[in-house]
GROMACS .gro file of C-alpha atoms in nm:
model
  398
    1UNK     CA    1  -1.312   1.887  -0.242
    2UNK     CA    2  -1.164   1.670   0.032
    3UNK     CA    3  -1.360   1.377   0.165
    4UNK     CA    4  -1.271   1.231   0.503
    5UNK     CA    5  -1.460   0.942   0.659
    6UNK     CA    6  -1.368   0.708   0.941
    7UNK     CA    7  -1.515   0.366   1.020
    8UNK     CA    8  -1.757   0.383   1.322
    9UNK     CA    9  -1.632   0.422   1.677
   10UNK     CA   10  -1.741   0.072   1.786
   11UNK     CA   11  -1.493  -0.062   1.533
   12UNK     CA   12  -1.224   0.191   1.621
   13UNK     CA   13  -1.217   0.062   1.977
   14UNK     CA   14  -1.143  -0.284   1.847
   15UNK     CA   15  -0.872  -0.156   1.619
   16UNK     CA   16  -0.665  -0.045   1.915
   17UNK     CA   17  -0.735  -0.344   2.138
   18UNK     CA   18  -0.695  -0.635   1.896
   19UNK     CA   19  -0.432  -0.768   1.661
   20UNK     CA   20  -0.626  -0.736   1.337
   21UNK     CA   21  -0.592  -1.027   1.097
   22UNK     CA   22  -0.287  -1.173   1.265
   23UNK     CA   23  -0.315  -1.541   1.343
   24UNK     CA   24  -0.193  -1.813   1.577
   25UNK     CA   25   0.049  -2.061   1.424
   26UNK     CA   26   0.288  -2.298   1.595
   27UNK     CA   27   0.526  -2.565   1.479
   28UNK     CA   28   0.279  -2.832   1.585
   29UNK     CA   29   0.011  -2.695   1.354
   30UNK     CA   30  -0.065  -2.753   0.987
   31UNK     CA   31  -0.296  -2.560   0.762
   32UNK     CA   32  -0.474  -2.572   0.428
   33UNK     CA   33  -0.601  -2.293   0.208
   34UNK     CA   34  -0.969  -2.213   0.167
   35UNK     CA   35  -1.090  -2.006  -0.130
   36UNK     CA   36  -1.436  -1.855  -0.081
   37UNK     CA   37  -1.639  -1.688  -0.358
   38UNK     CA   38  -1.916  -1.448  -0.249
   39UNK     CA   39  -2.162  -1.241  -0.450
   40UNK     CA   40  -2.213  -0.863  -0.449
   41UNK     CA   41  -2.416  -0.884  -0.126
   42UNK     CA   42  -2.150  -1.088   0.056
   43UNK     CA   43  -2.347  -1.416   0.037
   44UNK     CA   44  -2.132  -1.725  -0.008
   45UNK     CA   45  -2.153  -1.889  -0.354
   46UNK     CA   46  -1.896  -2.166  -0.303
   47UNK     CA   47  -1.576  -2.254  -0.121
   48UNK     CA   48  -1.290  -2.484  -0.205
   49UNK     CA   49  -1.015  -2.622   0.017
   50UNK     CA   50  -0.669  -2.657  -0.138
   51UNK     CA   51  -0.466  -2.939   0.013
   52UNK     CA   52  -0.137  -3.053  -0.137
   53UNK     CA   53  -0.206  -3.413  -0.048
   54UNK     CA   54   0.162  -3.452   0.041
   55UNK     CA   55   0.136  -3.379   0.412
   56UNK     CA   56   0.344  -3.064   0.442
   57UNK     CA   57   0.293  -2.803   0.706
   58UNK     CA   58   0.252  -2.438   0.612
   59UNK     CA   59   0.075  -2.328   0.294
   60UNK     CA   60   0.032  -1.967   0.180
   61UNK     CA   61  -0.128  -1.775  -0.105
   62UNK     CA   62   0.085  -1.544  -0.316
   63UNK     CA   63  -0.185  -1.412  -0.552
   64UNK     CA   64  -0.534  -1.477  -0.687
   65UNK     CA   65  -0.704  -1.363  -1.008
   66UNK     CA   66  -1.048  -1.422  -1.161
   67UNK     CA   67  -1.062  -1.647  -1.467
   68UNK     CA   68  -1.245  -1.526  -1.781
   69UNK     CA   69  -1.510  -1.795  -1.721
   70UNK     CA   70  -1.596  -1.686  -1.366
   71UNK     CA   71  -1.354  -1.905  -1.175
   72UNK     CA   72  -1.035  -1.827  -0.983
   73UNK     CA   73  -0.662  -1.874  -1.039
   74UNK     CA   74  -0.471  -1.928  -0.713
   75UNK     CA   75  -0.091  -1.919  -0.692
   76UNK     CA   76   0.031  -2.072  -0.367
   77UNK     CA   77   0.337  -2.229  -0.208
   78UNK     CA   78   0.450  -2.458   0.072
   79UNK     CA   79   0.694  -2.310   0.318
   80UNK     CA   80   0.784  -2.650   0.462
   81UNK     CA   81   0.734  -2.918   0.196
   82UNK     CA   82   0.729  -3.279   0.317
   83UNK     CA   83   1.054  -3.472   0.299
   84UNK     CA   84   0.889  -3.719   0.062
   85UNK     CA   85   0.830  -3.442  -0.195
   86UNK     CA   86   1.097  -3.173  -0.138
   87UNK     CA   87   1.041  -3.028  -0.485
   88UNK     CA   88   0.670  -2.961  -0.432
   89UNK     CA   89   0.709  -2.596  -0.338
   90UNK     CA   90   0.505  -2.382  -0.573
   91UNK     CA   91   0.165  -2.458  -0.722
   92UNK     CA   92  -0.105  -2.286  -0.922
   93UNK     CA   93  -0.465  -2.408  -0.906
   94UNK     CA   94  -0.745  -2.315  -1.146
   95UNK     CA   95  -1.087  -2.335  -0.980
   96UNK     CA   96  -1.398  -2.326  -1.203
   97UNK     CA   97  -1.707  -2.111  -1.165
   98UNK     CA   98  -1.874  -2.390  -0.964
   99UNK     CA   99  -1.588  -2.422  -0.714
  100UNK     CA  100  -1.439  -2.742  -0.859
  101UNK     CA  101  -1.074  -2.782  -0.966
  102UNK     CA  102  -1.013  -2.742  -1.341
  103UNK     CA  103  -0.638  -2.807  -1.319
  104UNK     CA  104  -0.358  -2.804  -1.066
  105UNK     CA  105   0.007  -2.767  -1.165
  106UNK     CA  106   0.346  -2.756  -0.995
  107UNK     CA  107   0.536  -2.469  -1.159
  108UNK     CA  108   0.900  -2.385  -1.095
  109UNK     CA  109   0.784  -2.064  -0.925
  110UNK     CA  110   0.469  -1.916  -0.783
  111UNK     CA  111   0.325  -1.599  -0.936
  112UNK     CA  112   0.306  -1.262  -0.760
  113UNK     CA  113   0.049  -1.149  -1.018
  114UNK     CA  114  -0.162  -1.312  -1.289
  115UNK     CA  115  -0.325  -1.129  -1.582
  116UNK     CA  116  -0.610  -1.334  -1.736
  117UNK     CA  117  -0.603  -1.387  -2.114
  118UNK     CA  118  -0.910  -1.425  -2.341
  119UNK     CA  119  -0.838  -1.795  -2.409
  120UNK     CA  120  -0.890  -1.888  -2.044
  121UNK     CA  121  -0.526  -1.880  -1.940
  122UNK     CA  122  -0.313  -1.606  -1.787
  123UNK     CA  123   0.022  -1.429  -1.804
  124UNK     CA  124   0.201  -1.457  -1.472
  125UNK     CA  125   0.494  -1.270  -1.322
  126UNK     CA  126   0.706  -1.501  -1.108
  127UNK     CA  127   0.746  -1.432  -0.737
  128UNK     CA  128   1.068  -1.230  -0.748
  129UNK     CA  129   0.994  -1.062  -1.082
  130UNK     CA  130   1.257  -1.258  -1.273
  131UNK     CA  131   1.038  -1.387  -1.558
  132UNK     CA  132   0.700  -1.365  -1.730
  133UNK     CA  133   0.515  -1.687  -1.821
  134UNK     CA  134   0.217  -1.731  -2.052
  135UNK     CA  135   0.000  -2.018  -1.925
  136UNK     CA  136  -0.262  -2.172  -2.151
  137UNK     CA  137  -0.623  -2.264  -2.059
  138UNK     CA  138  -0.520  -2.620  -1.966
  139UNK     CA  139  -0.245  -2.505  -1.733
  140UNK     CA  140   0.051  -2.570  -1.964
  141UNK     CA  141   0.325  -2.307  -2.016
  142UNK     CA  142   0.305  -2.154  -2.365
  143UNK     CA  143   0.605  -1.918  -2.360
  144UNK     CA  144   0.841  -1.750  -2.118
  145UNK     CA  145   1.027  -1.419  -2.121
  146UNK     CA  146   1.327  -1.388  -1.891
  147UNK     CA  147   1.534  -1.092  -1.775
  148UNK     CA  148   1.807  -1.142  -2.035
  149UNK     CA  149   1.559  -1.125  -2.324
  150UNK     CA  150   1.429  -0.785  -2.207
  151UNK     CA  151   1.777  -0.654  -2.125
  152UNK     CA  152   1.897  -0.745  -2.475
  153UNK     CA  153   1.597  -0.572  -2.635
  154UNK     CA  154   1.635  -0.244  -2.443
  155UNK     CA  155   1.835   0.041  -2.595
  156UNK     CA  156   2.147   0.074  -2.386
  157UNK     CA  157   2.483   0.246  -2.391
  158UNK     CA  158   2.796   0.040  -2.350
  159UNK     CA  159   2.818   0.102  -1.975
  160UNK     CA  160   2.460  -0.018  -1.928
  161UNK     CA  161   2.490  -0.356  -2.098
  162UNK     CA  162   2.462  -0.553  -1.772
  163UNK     CA  163   2.153  -0.377  -1.640
  164UNK     CA  164   1.888  -0.626  -1.516
  165UNK     CA  165   1.511  -0.572  -1.527
  166UNK     CA  166   1.259  -0.671  -1.262
  167UNK     CA  167   0.908  -0.743  -1.391
  168UNK     CA  168   0.621  -0.583  -1.199
  169UNK     CA  169   0.310  -0.573  -1.420
  170UNK     CA  170   0.149  -0.699  -1.740
  171UNK     CA  171  -0.119  -0.487  -1.912
  172UNK     CA  172  -0.337  -0.585  -2.213
  173UNK     CA  173  -0.323  -0.310  -2.479
  174UNK     CA  174  -0.504  -0.476  -2.769
  175UNK     CA  175  -0.590  -0.813  -2.922
  176UNK     CA  176  -0.299  -1.040  -2.834
  177UNK     CA  177  -0.079  -0.745  -2.736
  178UNK     CA  178   0.058  -0.687  -2.389
  179UNK     CA  179   0.293  -0.440  -2.224
  180UNK     CA  180   0.531  -0.583  -1.966
  181UNK     CA  181   0.681  -0.321  -1.735
  182UNK     CA  182   0.896  -0.285  -1.427
  183UNK     CA  183   1.216  -0.134  -1.294
  184UNK     CA  184   1.586  -0.169  -1.369
  185UNK     CA  185   1.858  -0.226  -1.112
  186UNK     CA  186   2.004   0.114  -1.188
  187UNK     CA  187   1.824   0.338  -0.933
  188UNK     CA  188   1.522   0.530  -1.071
  189UNK     CA  189   1.535   0.361  -1.412
  190UNK     CA  190   1.241   0.164  -1.551
  191UNK     CA  191   1.121  -0.003  -1.872
  192UNK     CA  192   0.821  -0.105  -2.083
  193UNK     CA  193   0.822  -0.383  -2.343
  194UNK     CA  194   0.543  -0.478  -2.585
  195UNK     CA  195   0.492  -0.846  -2.668
  196UNK     CA  196   0.250  -1.023  -2.900
  197UNK     CA  197   0.044  -1.333  -2.835
  198UNK     CA  198   0.337  -1.555  -2.930
  199UNK     CA  199   0.568  -1.397  -2.675
  200UNK     CA  200   0.774  -1.203  -2.929
  201UNK     CA  201   0.910  -0.870  -2.808
  202UNK     CA  202   0.805  -0.610  -3.065
  203UNK     CA  203   0.917  -0.295  -2.883
  204UNK     CA  204   1.120  -0.210  -2.573
  205UNK     CA  205   1.190   0.130  -2.419
  206UNK     CA  206   1.373   0.257  -2.116
  207UNK     CA  207   1.299   0.548  -1.881
  208UNK     CA  208   1.579   0.724  -1.694
  209UNK     CA  209   1.383   1.010  -1.536
  210UNK     CA  210   1.312   0.878  -1.184
  211UNK     CA  211   1.001   0.686  -1.291
  212UNK     CA  212   0.921   0.382  -1.074
  213UNK     CA  213   0.674   0.142  -1.238
  214UNK     CA  214   0.476  -0.081  -1.006
  215UNK     CA  215   0.156  -0.074  -1.212
  216UNK     CA  216   0.023   0.122  -1.508
  217UNK     CA  217  -0.291   0.191  -1.712
  218UNK     CA  218  -0.303   0.307  -2.077
  219UNK     CA  219  -0.485   0.636  -2.145
  220UNK     CA  220  -0.707   0.723  -2.445
  221UNK     CA  221  -0.454   0.976  -2.577
  222UNK     CA  222  -0.184   0.709  -2.603
  223UNK     CA  223  -0.011   0.806  -2.278
  224UNK     CA  224   0.000   0.622  -1.947
  225UNK     CA  225  -0.074   0.657  -1.578
  226UNK     CA  226   0.199   0.495  -1.366
  227UNK     CA  227   0.201   0.407  -0.996
  228UNK     CA  228   0.514   0.308  -0.805
  229UNK     CA  229   0.748   0.418  -0.529
  230UNK     CA  230   0.481   0.614  -0.343
  231UNK     CA  231   0.410   0.826  -0.651
  232UNK     CA  232   0.161   0.849  -0.936
  233UNK     CA  233   0.273   0.988  -1.273
  234UNK     CA  234   0.100   1.087  -1.597
  235UNK     CA  235   0.295   1.019  -1.917
  236UNK     CA  236   0.234   1.192  -2.249
  237UNK     CA  237   0.198   0.982  -2.569
  238UNK     CA  238   0.568   1.056  -2.639
  239UNK     CA  239   0.656   0.897  -2.300
  240UNK     CA  240   0.756   1.230  -2.142
  241UNK     CA  241   0.640   1.279  -1.783
  242UNK     CA  242   0.356   1.532  -1.772
  243UNK     CA  243   0.332   1.538  -1.393
  244UNK     CA  244   0.423   1.335  -1.085
  245UNK     CA  245   0.248   1.347  -0.748
  246UNK     CA  246   0.366   1.191  -0.423
  247UNK     CA  247   0.064   1.033  -0.251
  248UNK     CA  248   0.241   0.950   0.078
  249UNK     CA  249   0.547   1.065   0.270
  250UNK     CA  250   0.680   0.942   0.603
  251UNK     CA  251   0.573   1.167   0.893
  252UNK     CA  252   0.835   1.379   1.068
  253UNK     CA  253   0.656   1.363   1.405
  254UNK     CA  254   0.632   0.987   1.454
  255UNK     CA  255   0.539   0.911   1.820
  256UNK     CA  256   0.789   0.740   2.046
  257UNK     CA  257   0.792   0.358   2.022
  258UNK     CA  258   0.590   0.372   1.700
  259UNK     CA  259   0.678   0.231   1.358
  260UNK     CA  260   0.526   0.283   1.015
  261UNK     CA  261   0.509   0.023   0.738
  262UNK     CA  262   0.418   0.088   0.376
  263UNK     CA  263   0.278   0.243   0.176
  264UNK     CA  264   0.132  -0.062   0.004
  265UNK     CA  265  -0.086   0.003  -0.301
  266UNK     CA  266  -0.405  -0.206  -0.270
  267UNK     CA  267  -0.593  -0.067  -0.568
  268UNK     CA  268  -0.538   0.144  -0.878
  269UNK     CA  269  -0.822   0.259  -1.100
  270UNK     CA  270  -0.859   0.496  -1.395
  271UNK     CA  271  -1.202   0.595  -1.528
  272UNK     CA  272  -1.407   0.899  -1.624
  273UNK     CA  273  -1.415   1.011  -1.260
  274UNK     CA  274  -1.037   1.037  -1.238
  275UNK     CA  275  -0.723   0.849  -1.140
  276UNK     CA  276  -0.761   0.676  -0.805
  277UNK     CA  277  -0.492   0.517  -0.588
  278UNK     CA  278  -0.582   0.312  -0.279
  279UNK     CA  279  -0.291   0.256  -0.044
  280UNK     CA  280  -0.240   0.134   0.311
  281UNK     CA  281   0.003   0.248   0.580
  282UNK     CA  282   0.042   0.040   0.897
  283UNK     CA  283   0.113   0.225   1.222
  284UNK     CA  284   0.223   0.017   1.523
  285UNK     CA  285   0.324   0.107   1.876
  286UNK     CA  286   0.489  -0.122   2.132
  287UNK     CA  287   0.386  -0.109   2.496
  288UNK     CA  288   0.725  -0.138   2.672
  289UNK     CA  289   0.567  -0.271   2.991
  290UNK     CA  290   0.387  -0.563   2.827
  291UNK     CA  291   0.572  -0.591   2.493
  292UNK     CA  292   0.229  -0.598   2.326
  293UNK     CA  293   0.205  -0.438   1.982
  294UNK     CA  294  -0.095  -0.215   1.920
  295UNK     CA  295  -0.168  -0.093   1.572
  296UNK     CA  296  -0.404   0.015   1.301
  297UNK     CA  297  -0.393   0.025   0.923
  298UNK     CA  298  -0.476   0.358   0.766
  299UNK     CA  299  -0.623   0.319   0.418
  300UNK     CA  300  -0.636   0.624   0.192
  301UNK     CA  301  -0.784   0.664  -0.154
  302UNK     CA  302  -0.665   0.970  -0.347
  303UNK     CA  303  -0.839   1.076  -0.669
  304UNK     CA  304  -0.653   1.290  -0.924
  305UNK     CA  305  -0.776   1.470  -1.231
  306UNK     CA  306  -0.600   1.420  -1.562
  307UNK     CA  307  -0.403   1.739  -1.494
  308UNK     CA  308  -0.281   1.611  -1.155
  309UNK     CA  309  -0.526   1.811  -0.944
  310UNK     CA  310  -0.635   1.631  -0.628
  311UNK     CA  311  -1.013   1.588  -0.661
  312UNK     CA  312  -1.071   1.409  -0.331
  313UNK     CA  313  -0.933   1.197  -0.051
  314UNK     CA  314  -1.107   0.925   0.148
  315UNK     CA  315  -0.948   0.812   0.476
  316UNK     CA  316  -1.044   0.485   0.646
  317UNK     CA  317  -0.909   0.288   0.939
  318UNK     CA  318  -0.922  -0.090   0.916
  319UNK     CA  319  -0.799  -0.367   1.148
  320UNK     CA  320  -0.426  -0.419   1.117
  321UNK     CA  321  -0.302  -0.665   0.853
  322UNK     CA  322  -0.653  -0.716   0.715
  323UNK     CA  323  -0.678  -0.701   0.334
  324UNK     CA  324  -0.874  -0.425   0.161
  325UNK     CA  325  -0.971  -0.383  -0.204
  326UNK     CA  326  -1.138  -0.139  -0.440
  327UNK     CA  327  -1.491  -0.263  -0.514
  328UNK     CA  328  -1.640  -0.287  -0.862
  329UNK     CA  329  -1.894  -0.011  -0.783
  330UNK     CA  330  -1.625   0.238  -0.680
  331UNK     CA  331  -1.644   0.163  -0.308
  332UNK     CA  332  -1.418  -0.046  -0.085
  333UNK     CA  333  -1.431  -0.375   0.103
  334UNK     CA  334  -1.212  -0.528   0.370
  335UNK     CA  335  -1.219  -0.867   0.540
  336UNK     CA  336  -1.152  -0.929   0.910
  337UNK     CA  337  -1.175  -1.209   1.163
  338UNK     CA  338  -1.464  -1.201   1.408
  339UNK     CA  339  -1.411  -1.130   1.775
  340UNK     CA  340  -1.605  -1.273   2.069
  341UNK     CA  341  -1.730  -0.922   2.133
  342UNK     CA  342  -2.015  -0.810   1.904
  343UNK     CA  343  -1.918  -0.534   1.665
  344UNK     CA  344  -1.544  -0.588   1.696
  345UNK     CA  345  -1.296  -0.765   1.475
  346UNK     CA  346  -0.956  -0.921   1.476
  347UNK     CA  347  -0.862  -1.150   1.769
  348UNK     CA  348  -0.576  -1.394   1.768
  349UNK     CA  349  -0.739  -1.733   1.746
  350UNK     CA  350  -0.590  -2.080   1.767
  351UNK     CA  351  -0.923  -2.246   1.684
  352UNK     CA  352  -1.038  -2.015   1.407
  353UNK     CA  353  -1.311  -1.755   1.364
  354UNK     CA  354  -1.580  -1.649   1.124
  355UNK     CA  355  -1.494  -1.380   0.871
  356UNK     CA  356  -1.665  -1.046   0.819
  357UNK     CA  357  -1.670  -0.864   0.487
  358UNK     CA  358  -1.725  -0.495   0.552
  359UNK     CA  359  -1.840  -0.298   0.248
  360UNK     CA  360  -1.802   0.081   0.226
  361UNK     CA  361  -1.926   0.322  -0.039
  362UNK     CA  362  -1.706   0.552  -0.249
  363UNK     CA  363  -1.692   0.807   0.035
  364UNK     CA  364  -1.580   0.550   0.293
  365UNK     CA  365  -1.919   0.521   0.465
  366UNK     CA  366  -2.010   0.166   0.581
  367UNK     CA  367  -2.281   0.002   0.369
  368UNK     CA  368  -2.305  -0.352   0.502
  369UNK     CA  369  -2.130  -0.619   0.707
  370UNK     CA  370  -2.168  -0.985   0.609
  371UNK     CA  371  -2.049  -1.293   0.796
  372UNK     CA  372  -1.875  -1.577   0.614
  373UNK     CA  373  -1.858  -1.890   0.828
  374UNK     CA  374  -1.523  -2.020   0.949
  375UNK     CA  375  -1.326  -2.146   1.121
  376UNK     CA  376  -1.053  -1.933   0.964
  377UNK     CA  377  -0.717  -1.865   1.129
  378UNK     CA  378  -0.601  -1.600   0.885
  379UNK     CA  379  -0.731  -1.396   0.591
  380UNK     CA  380  -0.467  -1.358   0.323
  381UNK     CA  381  -0.647  -1.180   0.039
  382UNK     CA  382  -0.970  -1.019  -0.071
  383UNK     CA  383  -1.019  -0.938  -0.439
  384UNK     CA  384  -1.310  -0.772  -0.617
  385UNK     CA  385  -1.451  -0.917  -0.938
  386UNK     CA  386  -1.645  -0.745  -1.216
  387UNK     CA  387  -1.986  -0.884  -1.117
  388UNK     CA  388  -1.957  -0.705  -0.782
  389UNK     CA  389  -1.859  -1.011  -0.582
  390UNK     CA  390  -1.536  -1.095  -0.401
  391UNK     CA  391  -1.279  -1.372  -0.373
  392UNK     CA  392  -1.148  -1.449  -0.023
  393UNK     CA  393  -0.822  -1.636   0.028
  394UNK     CA  394  -0.800  -1.773   0.383
  395UNK     CA  395  -0.599  -2.019   0.596
  396UNK     CA  396  -0.778  -2.294   0.785
  397UNK     CA  397  -0.657  -2.553   1.036
  398UNK     CA  398  -0.585  -2.890   0.879
   0.00000   0.00000   0.00000
């Protein structure tokens, strides 16, 4: 069965004629971050503005994650810190379920991903994948694992003693047990390491069979499903690769003056219905006469059976550079800036616009469109939470 659905034509027209979630930003401008929490119907529950308080100029979100208590962790950074506080580069803010700040801390690095822990803290992977940090419920670092610690724990021949790991994901596998995984600098090598709640490495193993690990999910039989490098793989309990499928390949017939970016994995889900990968490819074309870039993001969700059989594909087109996520009910949601023209999305705006959350069902059919008030100059992230709601990370004019 192959499912193919495209967002309605009124939106498709806008996809070609507008710049998606791009934004206007000049050296004279300054911006803050606005975190918006909405419920399963798209209605706003609360919003919180993050301002460094140090002046500064350009702030950006690296990642967000829901807290166990219903709040939000936000890892963010300042591209141009004020001269009075040159060290204030990377921050993490914990926002409570009511939208108020629980704690705010200046870490030595921002986090590209954060895995919540049962005690109200999280385990974060630093921006360039060089370390893993356990952060407690009050925002204090509890332990840290660096590249050398993993490299020393991995089995390695003499010639491999200088191999360096890059951390990509942290997965809970039991009470106070986590698997940290990623890739090694030797091409097509990867690793997994198990740590306990105290940060002690209890097991470390290396893969040398062209397995790229960007994310992974444990399976009931003791094996794994792994996504990375444009591929999805199923591992047996003995860590042998059962099958590998390539979910995207670059086209051979790319049109003239067109470029393709990606694929970027925007969702990865394993349940009784199968193994699903949501990824986005950005296709852009430059008009040589006007130098204007026209483009669209093509989102595809591929569902595999446990034997690797493709059970279905859903194809969607969304405004370029607008974030999309897997929804808690098995559908999808993307966020886009509002245009002056009804039914279209994605203008460049120096003053800011309202935001639309567009919800689609599991087959890619539109369900609803909700407006979240602005003014917003850019949407950075949209993340689904277990109660069916969403977290929006946006930029606003200061």
